[in-house]
Coordinates of C-alpha atoms and ligand atoms in Angstrom, one line a residue:
Chain Y
X195 CA 2.0 60.2 -5.6
X196 CA 1.7 61.3 -2.1
X197 CA 3.7 60.1 0.8
X198 CA 0.4 59.3 2.6
X199 CA -0.6 56.7 0.0
X200 CA 2.8 55.2 0.2
X201 CA 2.7 54.8 3.9
X202 CA -0.8 53.4 3.8
X203 CA 0.5 50.7 1.3
X204 CA 3.4 49.5 3.3
X205 CA 2.7 46.4 5.4
X206 CA 4.3 46.1 8.8
X207 CA 3.8 42.4 9.3
X208 CA 1.1 43.0 11.8
X209 CA -1.7 42.9 9.2
X210 CA -3.6 39.6 9.0
X211 CA -2.5 39.3 5.3
X212 CA 1.2 39.7 6.2
X213 CA 1.5 38.1 9.5
X214 CA 3.4 35.0 8.1
X215 CA 5.4 36.6 5.3
X216 CA 9.2 37.5 6.2
X217 CA 8.9 41.0 4.8
X218 CA 12.7 41.5 5.0
X219 CA 13.1 38.9 2.3
X220 CA 10.8 40.6 -0.1
X221 CA 13.5 42.6 -1.8
X222 CA 11.8 45.7 -1.1
X223 CA 8.9 45.0 -3.4
X224 CA 6.3 45.7 -0.7
X225 CA 7.7 49.0 0.8
X226 CA 9.0 50.9 -2.4
X227 CA 12.5 50.3 -1.8
X228 CA 13.0 47.8 -4.7
X229 CA 14.8 49.2 -7.8
X230 CA 12.1 48.6 -10.4
X231 CA 13.5 47.8 -13.9
X232 CA 11.6 48.2 -17.2
X233 CA 11.6 44.5 -17.9
X234 CA 9.0 42.4 -19.7
X235 CA 10.0 38.9 -19.1
X236 CA 6.8 37.2 -20.0
X237 CA 7.0 35.7 -23.4
X238 CA 4.8 33.6 -25.7
X239 CA 6.3 30.2 -26.5
X240 CA 5.7 28.7 -29.9
X241 CA 3.2 29.9 -32.5
X242 CA -0.1 31.4 -31.9
X243 CA -3.1 29.4 -32.9
X244 CA -6.1 31.0 -34.7
X245 CA -8.1 33.2 -32.4
X246 CA -5.1 33.7 -30.0
X247 CA -3.4 37.0 -29.4
X248 CA -0.6 38.2 -27.2
X249 CA 0.5 41.8 -27.0
X250 CA 1.8 44.5 -24.9
X251 CA -0.8 47.3 -24.3
X252 CA -0.4 50.6 -22.6
X253 CA -2.1 50.6 -19.2
X254 CA -4.7 53.0 -20.5
X255 CA -5.9 50.3 -22.9
X256 CA -6.2 47.6 -20.4
X257 CA -8.0 48.9 -17.3
X258 CA -7.9 46.7 -14.2
X259 CA -10.6 44.1 -14.1
X260 CA -10.7 43.8 -10.2
X261 CA -10.1 45.6 -7.0
X262 CA -7.2 44.6 -4.7
X263 CA -6.2 45.8 -1.3
X264 CA -2.7 44.0 -1.6
X265 CA 0.1 46.2 -1.0
X266 CA 2.2 44.8 -3.8
X267 CA -0.5 44.8 -6.2
X268 CA -1.2 48.5 -5.4
X269 CA 2.6 49.3 -6.2
X270 CA 2.5 47.2 -9.4
X271 CA -0.6 49.1 -10.7
X272 CA 1.1 52.5 -9.9
X273 CA 4.2 51.6 -11.6
X274 CA 2.9 49.6 -14.5
X275 CA 3.0 51.5 -17.8
X276 CA 2.2 48.3 -19.9
X277 CA 0.0 45.2 -19.6
X278 CA 0.7 41.9 -21.3
X279 CA -2.6 40.8 -22.7
X280 CA -3.5 37.3 -23.8
X281 CA -6.8 37.0 -25.5
X282 CA -8.6 33.9 -26.6
X283 CA -11.4 35.2 -28.8
X284 CA -15.0 34.0 -28.5
X285 CA -15.9 30.5 -29.5
X286 CA -12.3 29.5 -30.1
X287 CA -11.3 26.1 -29.0
X288 CA -7.5 26.0 -28.8
X289 CA -6.4 22.3 -29.0
X290 CA -2.8 22.6 -27.9
X291 CA -1.8 24.2 -24.5
X292 CA -0.7 27.8 -24.8
X293 CA 2.6 28.3 -23.1
X294 CA 3.9 31.4 -21.6
X295 CA 7.3 31.5 -20.0
X296 CA 9.3 33.8 -17.8
X297 CA 13.0 33.1 -17.7
X298 CA 15.0 36.3 -18.4
X299 CA 15.0 37.8 -15.0
X300 CA 17.5 39.5 -12.7
X301 CA 18.3 39.6 -9.0
X302 CA 19.7 43.1 -9.3
X303 CA 16.3 44.7 -9.8
X304 CA 12.6 44.0 -9.5
X305 CA 10.1 43.4 -12.4
X306 CA 6.7 44.7 -11.6
X307 CA 4.3 43.1 -14.2
X308 CA 0.7 43.3 -15.1
X309 CA -0.9 40.5 -17.0
X310 CA -4.3 40.0 -18.4
X311 CA -5.8 36.9 -19.8
X312 CA -9.2 37.2 -21.4
X313 CA -10.9 34.1 -22.4
X314 CA -14.0 35.3 -24.3
X315 CA -17.4 33.7 -24.5
X316 CA -17.5 30.0 -25.0
X317 CA -13.9 29.8 -25.8
X318 CA -11.8 26.9 -24.4
X319 CA -8.2 26.8 -23.7
X320 CA -5.4 25.5 -21.5
X321 CA -2.6 27.9 -20.6
X322 CA 0.7 26.9 -19.0
X323 CA 2.9 29.5 -17.3
X324 CA 6.4 28.3 -16.8
X325 CA 8.5 30.3 -14.4
X326 CA 12.4 29.4 -14.1
X327 CA 15.5 31.0 -13.4
X328 CA 16.5 33.6 -10.7
X329 CA 14.5 36.9 -10.5
X330 CA 12.7 39.3 -8.3
X331 CA 9.1 39.4 -9.6
X332 CA 5.9 41.2 -8.5
X333 CA 2.9 40.1 -10.6
X334 CA -0.7 41.2 -11.0
X335 CA -2.3 38.6 -13.1
X336 CA -5.9 39.1 -13.8
X337 CA -8.0 36.4 -15.7
X338 CA -11.4 36.7 -17.2
X339 CA -13.3 33.6 -18.0
X340 CA -16.4 34.8 -19.8
X341 CA -19.7 33.2 -20.0
X342 CA -19.7 29.7 -21.1
X343 CA -15.9 29.7 -21.4
X344 CA -13.6 27.1 -20.0
X345 CA -10.0 27.7 -18.9
X346 CA -7.3 25.3 -17.3
X347 CA -4.4 27.3 -16.0
X348 CA -1.2 25.6 -15.0
X349 CA 1.2 27.9 -13.1
X350 CA 4.6 26.5 -12.5
X351 CA 7.0 28.0 -10.1
X352 CA 10.1 26.1 -11.0
X353 CA 12.4 28.9 -9.9
X354 CA 16.1 28.7 -9.0
X355 CA 16.8 29.0 -5.4
X356 CA 17.3 32.8 -5.1
X357 CA 14.1 34.0 -6.6
X358 CA 11.6 36.3 -4.8
X359 CA 8.1 36.1 -6.3
X360 CA 5.1 37.7 -5.2
X361 CA 1.9 37.2 -7.3
X362 CA -1.8 37.7 -7.3
X363 CA -3.6 35.3 -9.6
X364 CA -7.2 36.6 -9.7
X365 CA -9.8 34.9 -11.8
X366 CA -13.2 36.4 -12.6
X367 CA -15.5 33.4 -13.6
X368 CA -18.7 34.4 -15.3
X369 CA -22.0 32.5 -16.0
X370 CA -21.7 28.9 -16.7
X371 CA -18.0 29.2 -17.1
X372 CA -15.5 26.8 -15.6
X373 CA -12.0 27.5 -14.3
X374 CA -9.5 25.0 -13.2
X375 CA -6.1 25.8 -12.1
X376 CA -3.1 23.9 -11.0
X377 CA -0.5 25.9 -9.1
X378 CA 2.9 24.3 -8.4
X379 CA 5.5 25.9 -6.3
X380 CA 8.8 23.9 -6.0
X381 CA 11.5 26.6 -6.6
X382 CA 12.5 29.9 -5.2
X383 CA 13.6 31.5 -2.0
X384 CA 10.3 33.2 -1.2
X385 CA 7.1 32.7 -3.2
X386 CA 4.0 34.4 -2.1
X387 CA 0.8 33.6 -4.3
X388 CA -2.6 34.9 -4.0
X389 CA -4.9 32.6 -6.1
X390 CA -8.2 34.3 -5.8
X391 CA -11.5 33.6 -7.6
X392 CA -14.5 35.7 -7.9
X393 CA -17.7 34.4 -9.4
X394 CA -19.6 36.9 -11.5
X395 CA -22.5 34.7 -12.8
X396 CA -24.6 31.8 -11.7
X397 CA -23.6 28.3 -12.8
X398 CA -19.9 29.2 -12.5
X399 CA -17.5 26.7 -11.1
X400 CA -13.8 26.5 -10.1
X401 CA -11.4 23.7 -9.2
X402 CA -8.3 25.0 -7.7
X403 CA -5.5 22.5 -7.2
X404 CA -2.1 23.2 -6.0
X405 CA 1.2 21.5 -4.8
X406 CA 4.1 23.0 -3.0
X407 CA 7.3 21.5 -1.8
X408 CA 9.7 23.6 0.5
X409 CA 13.1 22.6 1.6
X410 CA 15.6 24.2 3.8
X411 CA 15.1 28.0 4.1
X412 CA 12.4 28.2 1.6
X413 CA 9.1 30.2 2.3
X414 CA 6.1 29.4 0.2
X415 CA 2.8 31.0 0.8
X416 CA -0.5 30.4 -0.8
X417 CA -3.3 32.7 0.2
X418 CA -6.6 31.7 -1.4
X419 CA -9.7 33.5 -1.5
X420 CA -12.9 32.3 -3.2
X421 CA -15.7 35.0 -3.3
X422 CA -19.1 33.3 -3.8
X423 CA -21.0 36.6 -4.6
X424 CA -23.6 35.1 -6.9
X425 CA -26.0 32.1 -6.7
X426 CA -25.3 28.6 -7.8
X427 CA -21.5 28.6 -8.1
X428 CA -19.4 25.7 -7.1
X429 CA -15.8 25.8 -5.8
X430 CA -13.3 23.1 -5.0
X431 CA -9.9 23.7 -3.5
X432 CA -7.3 21.0 -3.0
X433 CA -3.7 22.1 -2.1
X434 CA -1.1 19.7 -0.9
X435 CA 2.3 20.5 0.5
X436 CA 5.4 18.8 1.7
X437 CA 8.2 20.1 3.8
X438 CA 11.8 18.9 4.3
X439 CA 14.6 20.5 6.1
X440 CA 15.4 23.1 8.7
X441 CA 13.5 26.5 8.4
X442 CA 11.4 25.2 5.6
X443 CA 8.1 27.1 6.0
X444 CA 4.8 27.0 4.2
X445 CA 1.6 28.9 4.6
X446 CA -1.8 28.0 3.1
X447 CA -4.8 30.3 3.9
X448 CA -8.1 29.2 2.4
X449 CA -10.7 32.0 2.7
X450 CA -14.1 31.3 1.3
X451 CA -16.7 33.9 1.5
X452 CA -20.3 33.0 0.8
X453 CA -22.3 36.3 0.5
X454 CA -26.0 36.6 1.3
X455 CA -26.8 36.6 -2.5
X456 CA -24.9 33.2 -3.0
X457 CA -27.8 30.8 -2.5
X458 CA -27.1 27.3 -3.8
X459 CA -23.4 27.6 -3.2
X460 CA -21.4 24.4 -3.2
X461 CA -17.9 24.6 -1.8
X462 CA -15.2 22.4 -0.3
X463 CA -11.6 23.1 0.4
X464 CA -8.9 20.9 1.6
X465 CA -5.3 21.4 2.5
X466 CA -3.0 18.5 3.4
X467 CA 0.6 18.9 4.6
X468 CA 3.4 16.3 4.9
X469 CA 6.2 17.2 7.4
X470 CA 9.3 15.2 6.2
X471 CA 11.6 16.3 8.8
X472 CA 12.1 18.2 12.0
X473 CA 12.5 21.9 11.9
X474 CA 10.0 22.6 9.2
X475 CA 6.8 24.5 9.8
X476 CA 3.5 24.4 8.0
X477 CA 0.7 26.8 8.7
X478 CA -2.7 25.9 7.4
X479 CA -5.7 28.1 8.0
X480 CA -9.0 27.3 6.4
X481 CA -11.6 29.9 7.0
X482 CA -15.2 29.8 5.8
X483 CA -17.5 32.9 6.2
X484 CA -21.3 32.3 5.5
X485 CA -24.0 34.8 5.1
X486 CA -26.7 32.6 3.9
X487 CA -28.0 29.2 5.0
X488 CA -29.5 28.4 1.6
X489 CA -26.5 26.5 0.3
X490 CA -25.9 22.9 -1.2
X491 CA -22.7 22.4 0.9
X492 CA -19.7 24.1 2.5
X493 CA -17.0 22.4 4.2
X494 CA -13.1 22.3 4.7
X495 CA -10.4 20.1 6.0
X496 CA -6.9 20.6 6.9
X497 CA -4.4 18.0 8.1
X498 CA -0.7 18.1 8.8
X499 CA 1.2 14.8 9.4
X500 CA 4.4 12.8 9.0
X501 CA 5.2 9.8 7.0
X502 CA 2.9 7.0 7.8
X503 CA 4.9 4.2 9.3
X504 CA 2.5 1.5 8.1
X505 CA 2.9 2.6 4.5
X506 CA 6.6 2.7 4.6
X507 CA 6.7 -0.8 6.3
X508 CA 4.4 -2.3 3.7
X509 CA 6.5 -1.0 0.9
X510 CA 9.8 -2.1 2.6
X511 CA 8.4 -5.6 3.4
X512 CA 8.4 -6.0 -0.4
X513 CA 12.1 -5.3 -0.6
X514 CA 11.9 -1.5 -1.3
X515 CA 14.6 0.3 0.7
X516 CA 13.7 3.2 2.9
X517 CA 14.8 6.0 0.5
X518 CA 12.9 4.5 -2.3
X519 CA 9.9 4.0 -0.1
X520 CA 9.7 7.5 1.0
X521 CA 10.1 8.7 -2.5
X522 CA 7.2 6.5 -3.6
X523 CA 5.0 7.7 -0.7
X524 CA 5.9 11.5 -1.6
X525 CA 5.3 11.0 -5.2
X526 CA 2.1 9.2 -4.3
X527 CA 1.1 12.1 -2.1
X528 CA 1.5 14.7 -4.9
X529 CA 0.4 12.4 -7.7
X530 CA -3.3 13.1 -7.1
X531 CA -2.7 16.8 -7.9
X532 CA 0.1 16.7 -10.3
X533 CA -1.9 14.3 -12.6
X534 CA -4.6 17.0 -13.0
X535 CA -2.1 18.9 -15.2
X536 CA -2.8 16.3 -17.8
X537 CA 0.6 16.8 -19.7
X538 CA 2.8 13.8 -19.3
X539 CA 6.1 15.6 -20.1
X540 CA 5.5 18.3 -17.6
X541 CA 4.3 15.8 -14.9
X542 CA 7.4 13.7 -15.4
X543 CA 9.6 16.9 -15.1
X544 CA 8.0 18.0 -11.9
X545 CA 8.2 14.6 -10.3
X546 CA 11.9 14.4 -11.1
X547 CA 12.4 17.9 -9.6
X548 CA 10.5 16.6 -6.4
X549 CA 12.7 13.6 -6.3
X550 CA 15.7 15.8 -6.6
X551 CA 14.6 18.2 -3.8
X552 CA 13.8 15.2 -1.5
X553 CA 17.2 13.7 -2.2
X554 CA 19.0 17.1 -1.5
X555 CA 17.1 17.4 1.6
X556 CA 18.0 14.0 2.7
X557 CA 14.7 13.3 4.1
Chain N
X425 CA 17.0 -25.5 0.8
X426 CA 16.3 -22.7 3.3
X427 CA 15.5 -22.9 7.0
X428 CA 13.7 -20.2 9.2
X429 CA 14.7 -20.8 12.8
X430 CA 12.9 -19.0 15.6
X431 CA 14.3 -19.7 19.0
X432 CA 13.0 -18.3 22.5
X433 CA 11.4 -15.3 20.7
X434 CA 10.2 -12.7 23.1
X435 CA 8.5 -9.6 21.9
X436 CA 6.8 -6.6 23.8
X437 CA 4.9 -3.6 22.6
X438 CA 5.1 -0.1 24.1
X439 CA 1.7 1.1 25.7
X440 CA 0.7 4.0 27.8
X441 CA 1.3 1.8 30.8
X442 CA 4.8 0.8 29.7
X443 CA 6.0 -2.3 27.8
X444 CA 3.7 -5.3 27.5
X445 CA 5.0 -8.7 26.7
X446 CA 3.1 -10.3 23.9
X447 CA 5.4 -13.2 22.8
X448 CA 6.6 -15.2 25.6
X449 CA 9.3 -17.5 24.1
X450 CA 8.4 -19.0 20.7
X451 CA 10.2 -21.8 19.1
X452 CA 9.6 -22.8 15.5
X453 CA 11.6 -24.0 12.5
X454 CA 10.3 -23.9 9.0
X455 CA 12.1 -25.5 6.1
X456 CA 11.6 -25.1 2.3
X457 CA 8.7 -27.2 1.1
X458 CA 7.1 -27.4 4.5
X459 CA 3.8 -26.0 5.4
X460 CA 3.0 -25.1 9.0
X461 CA -0.4 -23.9 10.2
X462 CA -0.7 -21.8 13.4
X463 CA -4.1 -21.6 15.0
X464 CA -5.0 -19.9 18.2
X465 CA -7.4 -17.6 19.8
X466 CA -7.8 -13.9 19.1
X467 CA -5.2 -11.7 20.8
X468 CA -2.8 -14.6 21.4
X469 CA -0.1 -13.1 19.4
X470 CA -0.1 -14.7 16.1
X471 CA 0.1 -11.5 14.1
X472 CA 2.8 -10.2 16.5
X473 CA 4.9 -13.2 15.6
X474 CA 4.4 -12.6 11.9
X475 CA 5.2 -8.8 12.0
X476 CA 8.3 -9.4 14.2
X477 CA 9.6 -11.8 11.7
X478 CA 9.0 -9.2 9.1
X479 CA 10.5 -6.2 11.2
X480 CA 7.6 -4.0 11.9
X481 CA 8.9 -1.1 14.0
X482 CA 6.1 -1.3 16.6
X483 CA 7.5 -4.5 18.0
X484 CA 10.4 -4.7 20.3
X485 CA 12.5 -7.9 20.6
X486 CA 13.3 -8.6 24.1
X487 CA 14.9 -11.9 23.7
X488 CA 15.5 -14.9 21.4
X489 CA 16.8 -15.2 17.8
X490 CA 15.5 -15.5 14.3
X491 CA 17.8 -16.7 11.6
X492 CA 17.3 -17.6 7.9
X493 CA 19.9 -20.0 6.7
X494 CA 22.1 -19.0 9.6
X495 CA 21.8 -15.2 8.9
X496 CA 20.6 -13.1 11.7
X497 CA 17.1 -11.7 10.6
X498 CA 16.6 -9.5 13.7
X499 CA 19.7 -7.5 12.6
X500 CA 18.2 -6.8 9.1
X501 CA 16.2 -3.7 8.0
X502 CA 12.8 -4.5 6.8
X503 CA 13.8 -4.4 3.1
X504 CA 16.9 -6.6 3.8
X505 CA 14.5 -9.3 5.3
X506 CA 12.5 -9.2 2.1
X507 CA 15.8 -9.5 0.0
X508 CA 17.0 -12.5 2.1
X509 CA 13.8 -14.2 1.1
X510 CA 11.0 -13.5 3.7
X511 CA 7.4 -12.5 2.7
X512 CA 4.6 -11.5 4.8
X513 CA 1.1 -11.5 3.4
X514 CA -0.7 -9.3 5.9
X515 CA -3.9 -9.7 7.7
X516 CA -4.6 -6.0 7.0
X517 CA -2.7 -4.9 3.8
X518 CA -1.9 -1.1 3.9
X519 CA -3.3 1.5 1.5
X520 CA -0.7 3.5 -0.3
X521 CA -2.4 6.5 -1.9
X522 CA -1.1 7.8 -5.2
X523 CA 1.2 4.7 -5.8
X524 CA -0.2 2.5 -8.6
X525 CA -0.1 -1.3 -8.2
X526 CA 2.0 -1.6 -11.5
X527 CA 4.6 1.1 -10.2
X528 CA 4.7 -0.6 -6.8
X529 CA 5.2 -4.1 -8.2
X530 CA 7.9 -3.0 -10.6
X531 CA 9.8 -1.1 -7.8
X532 CA 9.6 -4.2 -5.6
X533 CA 10.7 -6.7 -8.3
X534 CA 13.6 -4.3 -9.3
X535 CA 14.8 -4.1 -5.6
X536 CA 14.4 -8.0 -5.1
X537 CA 16.0 -9.0 -8.4
X538 CA 18.6 -6.4 -8.3
X539 CA 17.8 -5.1 -11.7
X540 CA 14.7 -3.7 -13.5
X541 CA 12.7 -6.3 -15.3
X542 CA 12.6 -6.2 -19.1
X543 CA 9.7 -4.1 -20.0
X544 CA 8.0 -6.6 -22.6
X545 CA 8.3 -9.8 -20.4
X546 CA 7.4 -7.9 -17.2
X547 CA 4.0 -6.6 -18.6
X548 CA 3.1 -10.3 -19.5
X549 CA 4.3 -11.5 -16.2
X550 CA 2.1 -9.2 -14.3
X551 CA -0.8 -9.8 -16.6
X552 CA -0.6 -13.5 -16.0
X553 CA -0.1 -13.2 -12.2
X554 CA -3.3 -11.1 -12.2
X555 CA -5.3 -13.5 -14.3
X556 CA -4.2 -16.5 -12.2
X557 CA -5.9 -14.8 -9.2
X558 CA -8.9 -13.7 -11.1
X559 CA -8.0 -9.9 -10.8
X560 CA -9.2 -7.6 -13.4
X561 CA -6.3 -6.1 -15.4
X562 CA -7.5 -2.6 -14.2
X563 CA -6.1 -3.2 -10.9
X564 CA -2.7 -2.5 -12.2
X565 CA -3.7 1.2 -12.6
X566 CA -5.3 1.5 -9.3
X567 CA -3.6 2.8 -6.2
X568 CA -2.1 0.1 -3.9
X569 CA -4.9 -1.4 -1.8
X570 CA -6.9 1.8 -2.0
X571 CA -10.7 1.1 -2.1
X572 CA -9.8 -2.7 -2.5
X573 CA -12.5 -4.9 -1.0
X574 CA -11.2 -7.2 1.8
X575 CA -11.0 -10.2 -0.5
X576 CA -9.3 -8.2 -3.3
X577 CA -6.7 -7.1 -0.9
X578 CA -6.0 -10.7 0.0
X579 CA -5.8 -11.7 -3.7
X580 CA -3.3 -8.8 -4.3
X581 CA -1.1 -10.2 -1.4
X582 CA -0.9 -13.6 -3.0
X583 CA -0.3 -12.2 -6.3
X584 CA 2.7 -10.5 -4.9
X585 CA 3.8 -13.8 -3.3
X586 CA 3.8 -15.3 -6.8
X587 CA 5.8 -12.4 -8.4
X588 CA 8.3 -11.9 -5.6
X589 CA 9.2 -15.6 -5.1
X590 CA 10.4 -15.7 -1.5
X591 CA 11.9 -18.6 0.3
X592 CA 9.7 -18.5 3.2
X593 CA 6.2 -17.0 3.2
X594 CA 4.1 -16.1 6.2
X595 CA 0.4 -15.8 5.5
X596 CA -1.6 -14.0 8.3
X597 CA -5.2 -14.9 8.0
X598 CA -5.2 -14.8 4.2
X599 CA -8.2 -16.9 4.2
X600 CA -10.3 -14.4 6.4
X601 CA -12.8 -12.5 4.5
X602 CA -12.7 -14.7 1.3
X603 CA -15.8 -16.1 -0.3
X604 CA -15.7 -19.8 -1.3
X605 CA -14.4 -19.3 -4.8
X606 CA -11.8 -16.7 -3.8
X607 CA -10.5 -19.1 -1.1
X608 CA -10.0 -21.8 -3.7
X609 CA -8.4 -19.3 -6.1
X610 CA -6.1 -17.9 -3.5
X611 CA -5.2 -21.3 -2.1
X612 CA -4.3 -22.4 -5.7
X613 CA -2.0 -19.4 -5.8
X614 CA -0.2 -20.4 -2.7
X615 CA 0.1 -24.1 -3.9
X616 CA 1.5 -23.0 -7.4
X617 CA 4.1 -20.9 -5.4
X618 CA 4.8 -23.9 -3.2
X619 CA 5.2 -26.2 -6.1
X620 CA 7.4 -23.9 -8.4
X621 CA 9.6 -22.4 -5.9
X622 CA 9.5 -25.0 -3.1
X623 CA 8.7 -22.3 -0.5
X624 CA 8.2 -22.9 3.1
X625 CA 4.8 -21.6 4.4
X626 CA 3.9 -20.4 7.8
X627 CA 0.0 -20.1 7.6
X628 CA -2.0 -18.4 10.3
X629 CA -5.6 -19.2 10.3
X630 CA -8.7 -19.5 12.4
X631 CA -10.4 -22.1 10.1
X632 CA -9.7 -25.6 8.8
X633 CA -11.4 -24.8 5.5
X634 CA -8.4 -23.4 4.0
X635 CA -6.4 -26.5 5.3
X636 CA -8.5 -28.6 2.9
X637 CA -6.6 -26.7 0.1
X638 CA -3.3 -26.1 1.5
X639 CA -2.3 -29.2 3.3
X640 CA -0.3 -28.7 6.4
X641 CA 2.5 -30.8 7.4
X642 CA 2.4 -29.5 11.1
X643 CA -0.2 -27.8 13.1
X644 CA 0.8 -25.5 16.1
X645 CA -1.6 -24.2 18.7
X646 CA -0.7 -20.7 19.7
X647 CA -2.0 -19.4 23.1
X648 CA -0.9 -16.5 25.3
X649 CA 2.2 -15.8 23.4
X650 CA 3.7 -19.1 22.7
X651 CA 3.2 -22.5 21.1
X652 CA 1.4 -24.7 23.4
X653 CA 0.9 -27.8 21.4
X654 CA 2.1 -29.3 18.1
X655 CA 0.9 -32.1 15.9
X656 CA -0.1 -33.1 12.3
X657 CA -3.2 -32.3 10.4
X658 CA -5.4 -34.2 12.6
X659 CA -4.8 -31.6 15.4
X660 CA -6.6 -28.9 13.2
X661 CA -9.8 -31.1 13.2
X662 CA -9.5 -31.6 16.9
X663 CA -9.4 -27.7 17.5
X664 CA -12.2 -27.2 15.2
X665 CA -14.4 -29.6 17.2
X666 CA -13.2 -28.6 20.8
X667 CA -12.0 -25.1 20.6
X668 CA -9.1 -23.7 22.6
X669 CA -10.6 -24.1 26.0
X670 CA -8.2 -26.6 27.3
X671 CA -5.2 -24.3 26.4
X672 CA -6.4 -21.0 27.5
X673 CA -8.2 -22.0 30.8
X674 CA -4.9 -22.9 32.6
Ligands
ATP1724 N1 -0.2 -1.0 21.3 C1 -0.6 -2.1 22.1 N2 -1.1 -1.9 23.3 C2 -1.6 -2.9 24.1 N3 -1.8 -4.1 23.6 C3 -1.4 -4.4 22.4 C4 -0.9 -3.4 21.5 N4 -0.6 -4.0 20.3 C5 -0.9 -5.3 20.4 N5 -1.4 -5.5 21.6 C6 -1.9 -6.7 22.2 O1 -1.2 -7.9 21.6 C7 -1.9 -9.1 21.6 C8 -1.6 -9.9 20.5 O2 -2.1 -9.2 19.3 P1 -2.0 -10.0 17.8 O3 -2.5 -9.0 16.9 O4 -0.7 -10.6 17.7 O5 -3.1 -11.2 18.2 P2 -3.6 -12.2 17.0 O6 -3.2 -13.6 17.7 O7 -3.0 -12.0 15.7 O8 -5.2 -12.0 17.1 P3 -6.2 -12.3 15.8 O9 -6.6 -13.7 15.9 O10 -7.4 -11.4 16.5 O11 -5.7 -11.6 14.6 C9 -3.4 -8.6 21.7 O12 -4.0 -8.9 23.0 C10 -3.3 -7.1 21.5 O13 -4.4 -6.4 22.1
MG1725 MG1 -3.9 -11.4 13.9

């Protein structure tokens, strides 16, 4: 590897893609200074159903599915010898959710991890990725949802407080396939997610949901990109965030690109932020680039607000105290998205964690 | 036996041009079992009175007192007022996204009774309360007031009145926006609450039609931030015939 390439890959903070990220807190994962350990923390939880395989393959057997100009992804691809590959074979309908977990991490070194998820033609599955504990992790997750297939992906960042996590979550959605994701980020010191979708065939659709809740000192960034490069695809994005406490900082970027070929595109993206205390900062930047006028619809909305006094008054006028009223409003705010997970035990666990964070923040 | 006593209540709101006085000295006493109707022109300050008693943060109390059985209501937080036995059925009930009616009611009842209701009896209690107001059971799973029609919101308010069992209830234009059947159903709800809990009622309205169902003991005319006349039920009929001209022209 030449020095030239390395320099090219190192962000300075002036690039559009890095202008919000506190580079100093990335543990050197972006500039080559991180100590990269040979760690494979992603594990399959439970037994594999018929038609489901999970194995570690040499990189030569798992070529990349997508281009990326992200500096960290570039370094992961340079470093990665192996790729964790999850495959759902064609026409397989997996009844129970497939659970992948990461918990064996370390703060002493970084893990650079490549993951591929292949949902083959007409297969259907729900995959839940549970991230817990403390670690430094850089991930390049590539997902292929093949023609007619359907995937629900739940990505849970329930990290402990010191974790640094940079991830690209790129999904290629083929003809008539559907992809739904629910990304939840409520733990970690710095989390930078790139949930991106690329439509590869007409009739494809995606619903991208997300929630994040940052308290004092936490930095959570979600930088979305939906690439409408084929005709008649549909995308919906709905991310909601709450912030409480000094120096809590969230960033949501919603880039949607409707290329000239993407006639019949239908897209809408929404980001709402709830500021629960002073000293927190929510950046929200929706961005629509349109190269054809022959579309069904394209829109976006972004709001950032505080507690609604009228809602709190209404609840309190029924005897509910201020702390409980706030908790109800925050739960209500997140419920719309959390309920999309469709797994009661997980939803309860996340809501409890949100309650805890809210109580700790004293908001 | 409870008494809500309002003495010389003055209230202002903050506007771009400074504070504006809305209530200019209101005197009113409501006792358990009594029904008081307040009638008055738009903008005269009726809702301001209701909200001020309930403790809405928008209103600044600049003078006077409000006590419930001698306790200083104005010193209490909004939830403490509810716990003390006050209830406000709002003219414009608020939507609370993502919070189900069932969760909301359970949280409120737990707060007011000091312990969570027993799950088995509670489910029946809510079901009965909804049935009594002709509300479909599916409302329990819907978000508080979200997408409710005007009339459905009012029924939901009175359903809460029946479940929360206050000492004194203030009903701010609960009759507005109700069709004839709903008016009767909602009125029956109020009368049930009056009969079973002997509550005192302050009923704010523009129309005498609700007074055919909920019989007032006293009628107060409200104009320009204060009570300008008081009488019995016959005063309501006089207002309906003559309007408020003689009270506002001065
Ligand atoms: N923020 C404000 N700025 C200026 N005026 C205000 C503000 N809030 C309330 N007011 C005024 O206070 C007055 C009393 O309002 P209130 O809602 O109490 O009237 P009301 O008697 O309930 O009327 P209605 O019969 O229409 O319900 C109105 O003239 C209203 O415009
Ligand atoms: Mg009013």
